[in-house]
Short mmCIF file of C-alpha atoms and ligand atoms in Angstrom, two decimals:
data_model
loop_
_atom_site.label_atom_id
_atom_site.label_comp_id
_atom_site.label_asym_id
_atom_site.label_seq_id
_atom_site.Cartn_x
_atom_site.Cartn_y
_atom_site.Cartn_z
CA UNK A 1 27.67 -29.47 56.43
CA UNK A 2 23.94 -29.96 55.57
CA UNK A 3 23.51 -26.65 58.39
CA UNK A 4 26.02 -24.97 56.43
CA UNK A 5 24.15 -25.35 52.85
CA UNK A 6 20.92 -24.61 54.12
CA UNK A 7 22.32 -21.06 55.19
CA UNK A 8 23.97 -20.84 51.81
CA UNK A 9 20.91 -22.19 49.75
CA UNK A 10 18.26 -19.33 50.26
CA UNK A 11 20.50 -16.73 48.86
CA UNK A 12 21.74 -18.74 46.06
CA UNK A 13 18.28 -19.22 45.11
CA UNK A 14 17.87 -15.47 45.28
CA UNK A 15 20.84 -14.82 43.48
CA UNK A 16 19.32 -16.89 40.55
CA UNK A 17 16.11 -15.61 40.49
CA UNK A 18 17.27 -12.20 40.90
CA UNK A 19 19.74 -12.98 37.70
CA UNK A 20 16.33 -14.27 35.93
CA UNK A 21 14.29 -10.97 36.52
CA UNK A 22 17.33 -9.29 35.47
CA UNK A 23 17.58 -11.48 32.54
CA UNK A 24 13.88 -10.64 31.50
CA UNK A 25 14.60 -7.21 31.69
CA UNK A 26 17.78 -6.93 29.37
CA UNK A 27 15.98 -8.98 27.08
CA UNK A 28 12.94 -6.50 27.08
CA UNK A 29 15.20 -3.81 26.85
CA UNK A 30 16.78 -5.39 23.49
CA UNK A 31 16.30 -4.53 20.24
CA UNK A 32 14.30 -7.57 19.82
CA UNK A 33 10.83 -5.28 21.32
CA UNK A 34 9.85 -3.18 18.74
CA UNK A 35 8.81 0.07 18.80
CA UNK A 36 5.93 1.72 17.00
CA UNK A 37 3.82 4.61 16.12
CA UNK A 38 1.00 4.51 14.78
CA UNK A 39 -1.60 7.87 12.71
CA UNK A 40 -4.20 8.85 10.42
CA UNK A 41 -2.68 9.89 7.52
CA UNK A 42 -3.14 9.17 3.52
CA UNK A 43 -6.76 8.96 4.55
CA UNK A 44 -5.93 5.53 6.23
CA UNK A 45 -4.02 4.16 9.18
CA UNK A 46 -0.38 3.81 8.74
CA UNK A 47 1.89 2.45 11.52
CA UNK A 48 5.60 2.22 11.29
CA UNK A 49 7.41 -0.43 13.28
CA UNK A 50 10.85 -0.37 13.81
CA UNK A 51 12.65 -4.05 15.55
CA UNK A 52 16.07 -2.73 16.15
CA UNK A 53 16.38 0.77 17.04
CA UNK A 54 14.68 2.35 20.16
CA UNK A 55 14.95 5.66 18.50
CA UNK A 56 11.40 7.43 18.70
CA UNK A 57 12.01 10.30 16.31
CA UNK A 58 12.79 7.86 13.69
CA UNK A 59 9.07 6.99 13.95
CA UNK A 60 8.47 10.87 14.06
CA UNK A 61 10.54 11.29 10.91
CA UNK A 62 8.54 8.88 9.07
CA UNK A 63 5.26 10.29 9.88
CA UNK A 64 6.34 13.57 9.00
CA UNK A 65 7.49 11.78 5.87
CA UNK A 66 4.01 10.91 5.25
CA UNK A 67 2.65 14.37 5.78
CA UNK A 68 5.08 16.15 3.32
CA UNK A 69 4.41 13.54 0.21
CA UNK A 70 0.30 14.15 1.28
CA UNK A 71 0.61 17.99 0.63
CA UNK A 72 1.95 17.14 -2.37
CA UNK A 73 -0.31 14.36 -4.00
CA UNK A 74 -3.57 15.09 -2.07
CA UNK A 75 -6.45 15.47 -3.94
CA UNK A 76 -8.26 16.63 -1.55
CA UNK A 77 -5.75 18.96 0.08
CA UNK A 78 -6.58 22.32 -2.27
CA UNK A 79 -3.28 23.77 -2.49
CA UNK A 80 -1.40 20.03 -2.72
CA UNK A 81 0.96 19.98 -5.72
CA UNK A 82 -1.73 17.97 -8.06
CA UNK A 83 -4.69 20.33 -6.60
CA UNK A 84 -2.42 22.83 -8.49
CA UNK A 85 -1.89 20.96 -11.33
CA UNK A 86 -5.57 19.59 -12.15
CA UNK A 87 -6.44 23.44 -11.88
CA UNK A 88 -3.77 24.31 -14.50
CA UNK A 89 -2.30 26.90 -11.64
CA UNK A 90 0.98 25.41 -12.58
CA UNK A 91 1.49 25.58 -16.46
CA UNK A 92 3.83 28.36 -18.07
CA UNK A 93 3.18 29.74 -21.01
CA UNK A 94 4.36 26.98 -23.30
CA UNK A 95 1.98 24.64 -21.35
CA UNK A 96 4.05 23.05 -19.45
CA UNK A 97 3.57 22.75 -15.51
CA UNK A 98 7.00 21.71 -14.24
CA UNK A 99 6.54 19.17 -11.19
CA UNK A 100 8.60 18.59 -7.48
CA UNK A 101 11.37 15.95 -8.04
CA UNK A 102 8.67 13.24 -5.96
CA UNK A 103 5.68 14.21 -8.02
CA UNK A 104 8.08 13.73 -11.20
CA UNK A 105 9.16 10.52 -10.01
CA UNK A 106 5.38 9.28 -8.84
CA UNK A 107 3.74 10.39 -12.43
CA UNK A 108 6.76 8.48 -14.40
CA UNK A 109 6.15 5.33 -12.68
CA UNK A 110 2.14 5.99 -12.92
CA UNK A 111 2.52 6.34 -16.61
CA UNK A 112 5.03 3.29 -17.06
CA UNK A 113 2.39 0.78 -15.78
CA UNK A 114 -0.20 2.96 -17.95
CA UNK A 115 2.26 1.67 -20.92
CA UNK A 116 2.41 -1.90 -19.06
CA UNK A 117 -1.12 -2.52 -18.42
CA UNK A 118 -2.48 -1.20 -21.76
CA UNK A 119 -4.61 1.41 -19.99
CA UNK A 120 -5.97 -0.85 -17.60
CA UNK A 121 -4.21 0.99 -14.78
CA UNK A 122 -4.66 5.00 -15.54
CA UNK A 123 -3.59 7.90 -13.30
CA UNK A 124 -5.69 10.04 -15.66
CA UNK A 125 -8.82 8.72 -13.75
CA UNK A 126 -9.71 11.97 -12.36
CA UNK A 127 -11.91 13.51 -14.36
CA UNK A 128 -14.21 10.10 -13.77
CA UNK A 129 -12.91 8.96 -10.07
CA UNK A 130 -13.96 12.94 -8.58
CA UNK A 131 -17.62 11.77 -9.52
CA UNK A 132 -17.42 9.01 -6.89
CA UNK A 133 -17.37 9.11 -3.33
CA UNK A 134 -16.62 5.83 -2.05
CA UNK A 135 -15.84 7.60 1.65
CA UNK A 136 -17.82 10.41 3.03
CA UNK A 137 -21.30 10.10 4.61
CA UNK A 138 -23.42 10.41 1.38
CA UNK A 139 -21.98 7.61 -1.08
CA UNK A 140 -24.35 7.19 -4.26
CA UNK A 141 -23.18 6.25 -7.70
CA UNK A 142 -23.08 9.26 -10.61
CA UNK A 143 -25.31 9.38 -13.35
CA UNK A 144 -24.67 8.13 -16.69
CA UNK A 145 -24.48 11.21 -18.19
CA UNK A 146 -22.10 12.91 -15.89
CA UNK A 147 -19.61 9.98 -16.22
CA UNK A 148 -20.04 10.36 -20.13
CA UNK A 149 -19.54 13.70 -19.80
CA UNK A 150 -16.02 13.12 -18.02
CA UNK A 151 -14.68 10.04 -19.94
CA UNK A 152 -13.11 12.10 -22.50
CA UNK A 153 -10.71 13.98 -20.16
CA UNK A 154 -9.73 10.28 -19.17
CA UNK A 155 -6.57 8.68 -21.72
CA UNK A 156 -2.98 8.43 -20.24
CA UNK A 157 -1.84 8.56 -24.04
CA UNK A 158 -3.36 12.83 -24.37
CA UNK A 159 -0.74 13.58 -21.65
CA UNK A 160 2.98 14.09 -22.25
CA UNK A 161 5.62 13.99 -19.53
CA UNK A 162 8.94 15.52 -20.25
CA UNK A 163 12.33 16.26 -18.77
CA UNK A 164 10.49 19.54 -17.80
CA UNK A 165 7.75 18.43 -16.88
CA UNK A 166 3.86 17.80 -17.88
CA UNK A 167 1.63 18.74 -20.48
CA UNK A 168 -1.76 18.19 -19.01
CA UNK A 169 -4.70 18.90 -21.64
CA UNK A 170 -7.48 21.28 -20.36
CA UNK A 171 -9.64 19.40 -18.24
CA UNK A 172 -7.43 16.28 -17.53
CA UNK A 173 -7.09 15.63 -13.89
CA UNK A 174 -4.45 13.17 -12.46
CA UNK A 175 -5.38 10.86 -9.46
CA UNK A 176 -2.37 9.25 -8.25
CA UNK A 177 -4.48 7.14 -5.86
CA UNK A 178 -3.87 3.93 -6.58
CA UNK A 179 0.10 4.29 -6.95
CA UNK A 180 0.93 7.05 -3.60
CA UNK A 181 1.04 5.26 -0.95
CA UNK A 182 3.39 2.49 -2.65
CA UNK A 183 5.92 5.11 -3.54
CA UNK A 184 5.57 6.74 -0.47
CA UNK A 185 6.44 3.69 1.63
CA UNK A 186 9.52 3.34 -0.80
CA UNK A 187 10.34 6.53 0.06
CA UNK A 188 10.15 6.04 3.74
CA UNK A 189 12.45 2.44 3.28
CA UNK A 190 14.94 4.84 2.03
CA UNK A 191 14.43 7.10 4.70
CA UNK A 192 15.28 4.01 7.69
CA UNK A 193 18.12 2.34 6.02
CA UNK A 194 19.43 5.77 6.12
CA UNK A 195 18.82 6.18 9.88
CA UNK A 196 20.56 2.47 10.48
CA UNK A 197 17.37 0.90 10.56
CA UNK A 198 17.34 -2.84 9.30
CA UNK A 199 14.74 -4.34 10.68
CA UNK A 200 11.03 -2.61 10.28
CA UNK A 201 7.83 -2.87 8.94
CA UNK A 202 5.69 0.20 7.03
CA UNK A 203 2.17 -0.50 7.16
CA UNK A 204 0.25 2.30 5.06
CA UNK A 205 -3.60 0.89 5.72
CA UNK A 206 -2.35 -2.22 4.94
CA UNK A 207 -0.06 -1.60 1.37
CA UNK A 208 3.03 -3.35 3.69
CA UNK A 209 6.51 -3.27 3.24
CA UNK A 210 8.76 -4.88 4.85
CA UNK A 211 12.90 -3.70 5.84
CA UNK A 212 14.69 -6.30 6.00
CA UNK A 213 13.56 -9.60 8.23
CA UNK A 214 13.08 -10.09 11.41
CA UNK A 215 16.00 -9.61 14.11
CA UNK A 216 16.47 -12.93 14.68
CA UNK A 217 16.90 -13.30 10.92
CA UNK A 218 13.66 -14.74 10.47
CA UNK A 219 11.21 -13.37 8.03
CA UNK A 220 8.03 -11.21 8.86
CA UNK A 221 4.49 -12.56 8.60
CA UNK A 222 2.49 -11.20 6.55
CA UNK A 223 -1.52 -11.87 6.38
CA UNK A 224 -3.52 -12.07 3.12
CA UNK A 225 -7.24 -10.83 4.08
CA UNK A 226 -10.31 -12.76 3.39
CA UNK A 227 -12.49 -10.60 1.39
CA UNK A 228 -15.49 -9.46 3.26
CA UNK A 229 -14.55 -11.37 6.44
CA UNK A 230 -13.25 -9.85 9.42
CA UNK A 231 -9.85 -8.13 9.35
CA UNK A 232 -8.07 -10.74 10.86
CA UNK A 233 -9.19 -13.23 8.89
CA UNK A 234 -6.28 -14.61 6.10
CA UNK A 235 -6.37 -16.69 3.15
CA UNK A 236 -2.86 -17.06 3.33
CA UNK A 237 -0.12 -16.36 5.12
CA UNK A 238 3.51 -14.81 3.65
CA UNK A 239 6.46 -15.06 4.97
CA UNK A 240 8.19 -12.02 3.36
CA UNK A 241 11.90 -11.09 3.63
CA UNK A 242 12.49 -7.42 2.69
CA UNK A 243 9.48 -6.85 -0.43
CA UNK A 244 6.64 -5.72 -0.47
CA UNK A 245 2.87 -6.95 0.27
CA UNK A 246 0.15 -4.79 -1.79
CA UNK A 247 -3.58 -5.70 -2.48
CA UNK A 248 -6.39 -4.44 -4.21
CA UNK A 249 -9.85 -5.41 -3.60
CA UNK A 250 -13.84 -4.62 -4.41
CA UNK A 251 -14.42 -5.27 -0.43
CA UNK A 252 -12.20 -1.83 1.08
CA UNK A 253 -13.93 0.54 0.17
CA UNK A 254 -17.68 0.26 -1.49
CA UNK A 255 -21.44 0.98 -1.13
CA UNK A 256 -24.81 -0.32 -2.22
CA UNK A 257 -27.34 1.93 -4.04
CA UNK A 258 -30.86 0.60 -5.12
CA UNK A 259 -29.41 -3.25 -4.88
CA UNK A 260 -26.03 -2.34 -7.20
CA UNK A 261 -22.82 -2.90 -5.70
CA UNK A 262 -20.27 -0.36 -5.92
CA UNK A 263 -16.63 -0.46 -5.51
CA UNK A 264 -13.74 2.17 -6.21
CA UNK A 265 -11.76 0.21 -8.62
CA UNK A 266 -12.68 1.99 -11.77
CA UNK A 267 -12.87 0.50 -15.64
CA UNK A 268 -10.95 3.68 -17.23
CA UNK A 269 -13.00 2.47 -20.85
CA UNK A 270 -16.37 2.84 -19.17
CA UNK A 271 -15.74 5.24 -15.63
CA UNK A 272 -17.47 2.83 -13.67
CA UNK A 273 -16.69 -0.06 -10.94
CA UNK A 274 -14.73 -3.16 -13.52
CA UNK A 275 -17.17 -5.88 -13.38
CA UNK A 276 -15.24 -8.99 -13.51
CA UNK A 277 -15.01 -12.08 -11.13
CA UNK A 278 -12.15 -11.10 -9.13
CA UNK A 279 -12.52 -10.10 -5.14
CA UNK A 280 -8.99 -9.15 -4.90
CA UNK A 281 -5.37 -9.05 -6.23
CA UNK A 282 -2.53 -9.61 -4.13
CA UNK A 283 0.88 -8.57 -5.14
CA UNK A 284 4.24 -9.49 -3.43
CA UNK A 285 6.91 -7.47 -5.21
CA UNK A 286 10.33 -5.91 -4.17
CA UNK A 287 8.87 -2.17 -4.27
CA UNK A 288 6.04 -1.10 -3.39
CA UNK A 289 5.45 0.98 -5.67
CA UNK A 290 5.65 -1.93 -8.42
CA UNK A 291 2.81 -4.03 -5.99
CA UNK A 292 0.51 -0.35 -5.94
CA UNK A 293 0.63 0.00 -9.38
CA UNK A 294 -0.08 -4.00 -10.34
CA UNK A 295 -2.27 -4.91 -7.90
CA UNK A 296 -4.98 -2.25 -9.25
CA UNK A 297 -3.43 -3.13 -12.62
CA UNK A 298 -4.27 -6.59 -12.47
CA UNK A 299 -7.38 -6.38 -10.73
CA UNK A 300 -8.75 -3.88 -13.87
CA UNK A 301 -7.32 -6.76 -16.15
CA UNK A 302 -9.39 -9.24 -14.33
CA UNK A 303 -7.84 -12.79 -13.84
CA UNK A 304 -7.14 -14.12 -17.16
CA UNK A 305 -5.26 -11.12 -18.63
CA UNK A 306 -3.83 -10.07 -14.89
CA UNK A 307 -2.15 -13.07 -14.40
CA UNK A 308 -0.91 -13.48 -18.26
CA UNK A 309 0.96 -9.73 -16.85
CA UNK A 310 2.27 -10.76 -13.70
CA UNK A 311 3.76 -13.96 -15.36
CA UNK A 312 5.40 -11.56 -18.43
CA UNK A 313 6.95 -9.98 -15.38
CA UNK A 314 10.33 -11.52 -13.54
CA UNK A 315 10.96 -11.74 -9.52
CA UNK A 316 6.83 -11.15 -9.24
CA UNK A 317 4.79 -13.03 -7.13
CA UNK A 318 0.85 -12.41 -7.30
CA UNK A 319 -2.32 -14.54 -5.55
CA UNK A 320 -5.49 -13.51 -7.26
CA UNK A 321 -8.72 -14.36 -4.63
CA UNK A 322 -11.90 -15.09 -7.01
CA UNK A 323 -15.60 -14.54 -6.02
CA UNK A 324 -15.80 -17.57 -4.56
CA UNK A 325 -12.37 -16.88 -2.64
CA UNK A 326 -10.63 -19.69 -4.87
CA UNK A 327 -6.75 -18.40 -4.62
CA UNK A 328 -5.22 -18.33 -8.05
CA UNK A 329 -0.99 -17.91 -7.95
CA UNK A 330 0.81 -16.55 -10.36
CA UNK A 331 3.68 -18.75 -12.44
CA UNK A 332 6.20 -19.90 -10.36
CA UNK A 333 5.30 -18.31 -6.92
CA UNK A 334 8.19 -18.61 -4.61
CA UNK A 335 7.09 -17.13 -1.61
CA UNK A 336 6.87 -18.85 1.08
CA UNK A 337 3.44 -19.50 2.69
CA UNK A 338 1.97 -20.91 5.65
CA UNK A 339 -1.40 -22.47 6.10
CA UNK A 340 -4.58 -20.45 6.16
CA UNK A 341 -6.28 -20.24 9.81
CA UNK A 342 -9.53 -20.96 8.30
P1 LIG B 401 -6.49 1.49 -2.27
O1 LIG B 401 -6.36 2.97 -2.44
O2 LIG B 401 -7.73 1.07 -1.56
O3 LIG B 401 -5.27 0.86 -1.73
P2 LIG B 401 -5.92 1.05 -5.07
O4 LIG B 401 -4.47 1.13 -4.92
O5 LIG B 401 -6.42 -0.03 -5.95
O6 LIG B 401 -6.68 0.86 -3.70
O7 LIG B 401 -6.38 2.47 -5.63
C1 LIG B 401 -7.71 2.76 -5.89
C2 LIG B 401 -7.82 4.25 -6.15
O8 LIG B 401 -7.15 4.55 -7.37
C3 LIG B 401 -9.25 4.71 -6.35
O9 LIG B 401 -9.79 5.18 -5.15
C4 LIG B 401 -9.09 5.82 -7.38
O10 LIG B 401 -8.72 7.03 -6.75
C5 LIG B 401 -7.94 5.35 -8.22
N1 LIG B 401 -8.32 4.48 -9.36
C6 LIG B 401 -9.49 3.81 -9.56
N2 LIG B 401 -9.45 3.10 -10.71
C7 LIG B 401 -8.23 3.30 -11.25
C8 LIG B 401 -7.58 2.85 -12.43
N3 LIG B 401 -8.20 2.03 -13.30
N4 LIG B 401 -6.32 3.27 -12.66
C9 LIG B 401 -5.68 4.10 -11.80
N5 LIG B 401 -6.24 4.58 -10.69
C10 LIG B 401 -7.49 4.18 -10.39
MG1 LIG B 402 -2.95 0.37 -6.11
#
């Protein structure tokens, strides 16, 4: 008998680790592994991961997404849609420029949180942001004068948008930059739940939204970044079910000139950097567009007025991070969060 089962054993054993290996492999080959891809687009990194599809030109689909809402609200694209329209190549004789059905859509959200915010957040920045260059290799701060000189092409209230389209004064440029990529990852949500796709994240240099939760069912986590620390570093840590994770801070893009610190959040009364004791503004929303919008909103507002906003708003979550990284949440915050890994 005992002769018998050690002939028998080895391939048993076999058998079962074979059946393990195999096991591994299904499981690999699930849904569960996501796949990703990952560009330079928007003038940041966006990466697109999908959890339960293994269907590469969904990825594809989303970058090219990306690329047709760029040539249209690039500013620095010259023949983009609002290249066109800052130049006036667009208006018709009764001064209208009629606009694309995104562009539409964009500029009537832009100008509701105009209305919201009081003028705190204001896509008529152009005429003042084009001074700065918070990017390229020579960053230095415009003079007084030429900011003076633009401030009075800057008002949301001298523009009119219409069924038809705008009415953009002589002079008035629009910069949609700090409400794009927030409609454009709304755009590409749309875009996956109409390929199937449940379970995803869109990561647009790091304005995330989340489709849906994880496969298992569990949510994604989402990490809130230290300012000025390293990238990995979190304050906090989301769990987020389907919204929408958006922040605006002094510490992604800025310079120093002469011992002043610069950063590209811009004061639309005075066309320079707000000055006010906030480091960032966090907003956890269930567009993205929404969390764009606020986040540079609030962070114009500063904390007191900011938060007064986000608590006048319903189903909002916000986490304002002070100068001395003290985390301030908004009314009722009912996200869940983990402990910091500080
Ligand atoms: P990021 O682009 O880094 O995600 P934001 O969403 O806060 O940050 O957008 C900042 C950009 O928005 C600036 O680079 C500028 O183009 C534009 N901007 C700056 N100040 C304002 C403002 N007060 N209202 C609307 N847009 C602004
Ligand atoms: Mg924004």
């Amino acid at each position: 008998m005992k002769e018998k089962l050690k002939k028998i054993l080895p391939p048993v054993v076999f058998l079962l680790l074979s059946a393990a290996v195999f096991a591994v492999v299904i499981w690999d080959r699930t849904p569960a592994s996501p796949i990703s891809l990952s560009g330079f687009k928007l003038n940041t990194v966006v990466t697109i991961t999908i959890y339960d599809s293994k269907d590469e030109s969904i990825l594809k689909g989303c970058m090219e997404l990306c690329d047709e809402y760029e040539a249209l609200f690039s500013r620095t694209i010259p023949d983009s849609e609002i290249s066109r329209l800052n130049a006036g190549e667009l208006a018709e004789s009764n001064g209208i420029s009629p606009l694309s059905e995104p562009t539409q859509a964009l500029l009537a959200e832009a100008f509701r949180y105009s209305e919201l915010s009081d003028g705190a957040f204001d896509p008529t920045i152009g005429a003042v942001s084009s001074l700065w260059d918070f990017t390229g290799e020579n960053r230095h701060a415009p003079s007084q004068e030429a900011v003076e000189a633009a401030l009075p092409y800057v008002g949301w209230e001298q523009v009119k948008l219409t069924e038809e389209g705008i009415l953009l004064p002589k002079g008035v440029q629009i910069d949609p930059g700090a409400i794009a990529k927030g409609f454009i990852a709304d755009r590409i949500r749309e875009y996956l739940l109409e390929q199937g796709v449940k379970s995803a994240t869109i990561n647009l240099g790091g304005n995330v939204l989340c489709v849906g939760s994880k496969p298992d069912g569990s949510p994604f986590r989402i990490g809130v970044q230290t300012p000025f620390a390293d990238r990995s570093e979190t304050s906090a840590i989301l769990e987020i079910d389907n919204r929408s994770v958006v922040s605006s801070g002094i510490y992604e893009r800025y310079f120093e000139e002469n011992g002043i610190f610069y950063h590209h959040i811009l004061d639309p009364k005075t066309g320079f950097p707000c000055e006010n004791e906030l480091c960032s503004v966090t907003i956890i929303s269930d567009t993205s567009v929404e969390g764009d919008a606020l986040s540079t909103a609030c962070f114009v507002l500063g904390l007191e007025k900011g938060m007064e906003l986000i608590n006048s708003l319903p189903g909002i979550d916000a986490i304002f991070i002070d100068r001395d990284n003290n985390l301030h949440y908004s009314d009722g915050f009912s996200t869940a969060i983990l402990p910091s890994d500080e």
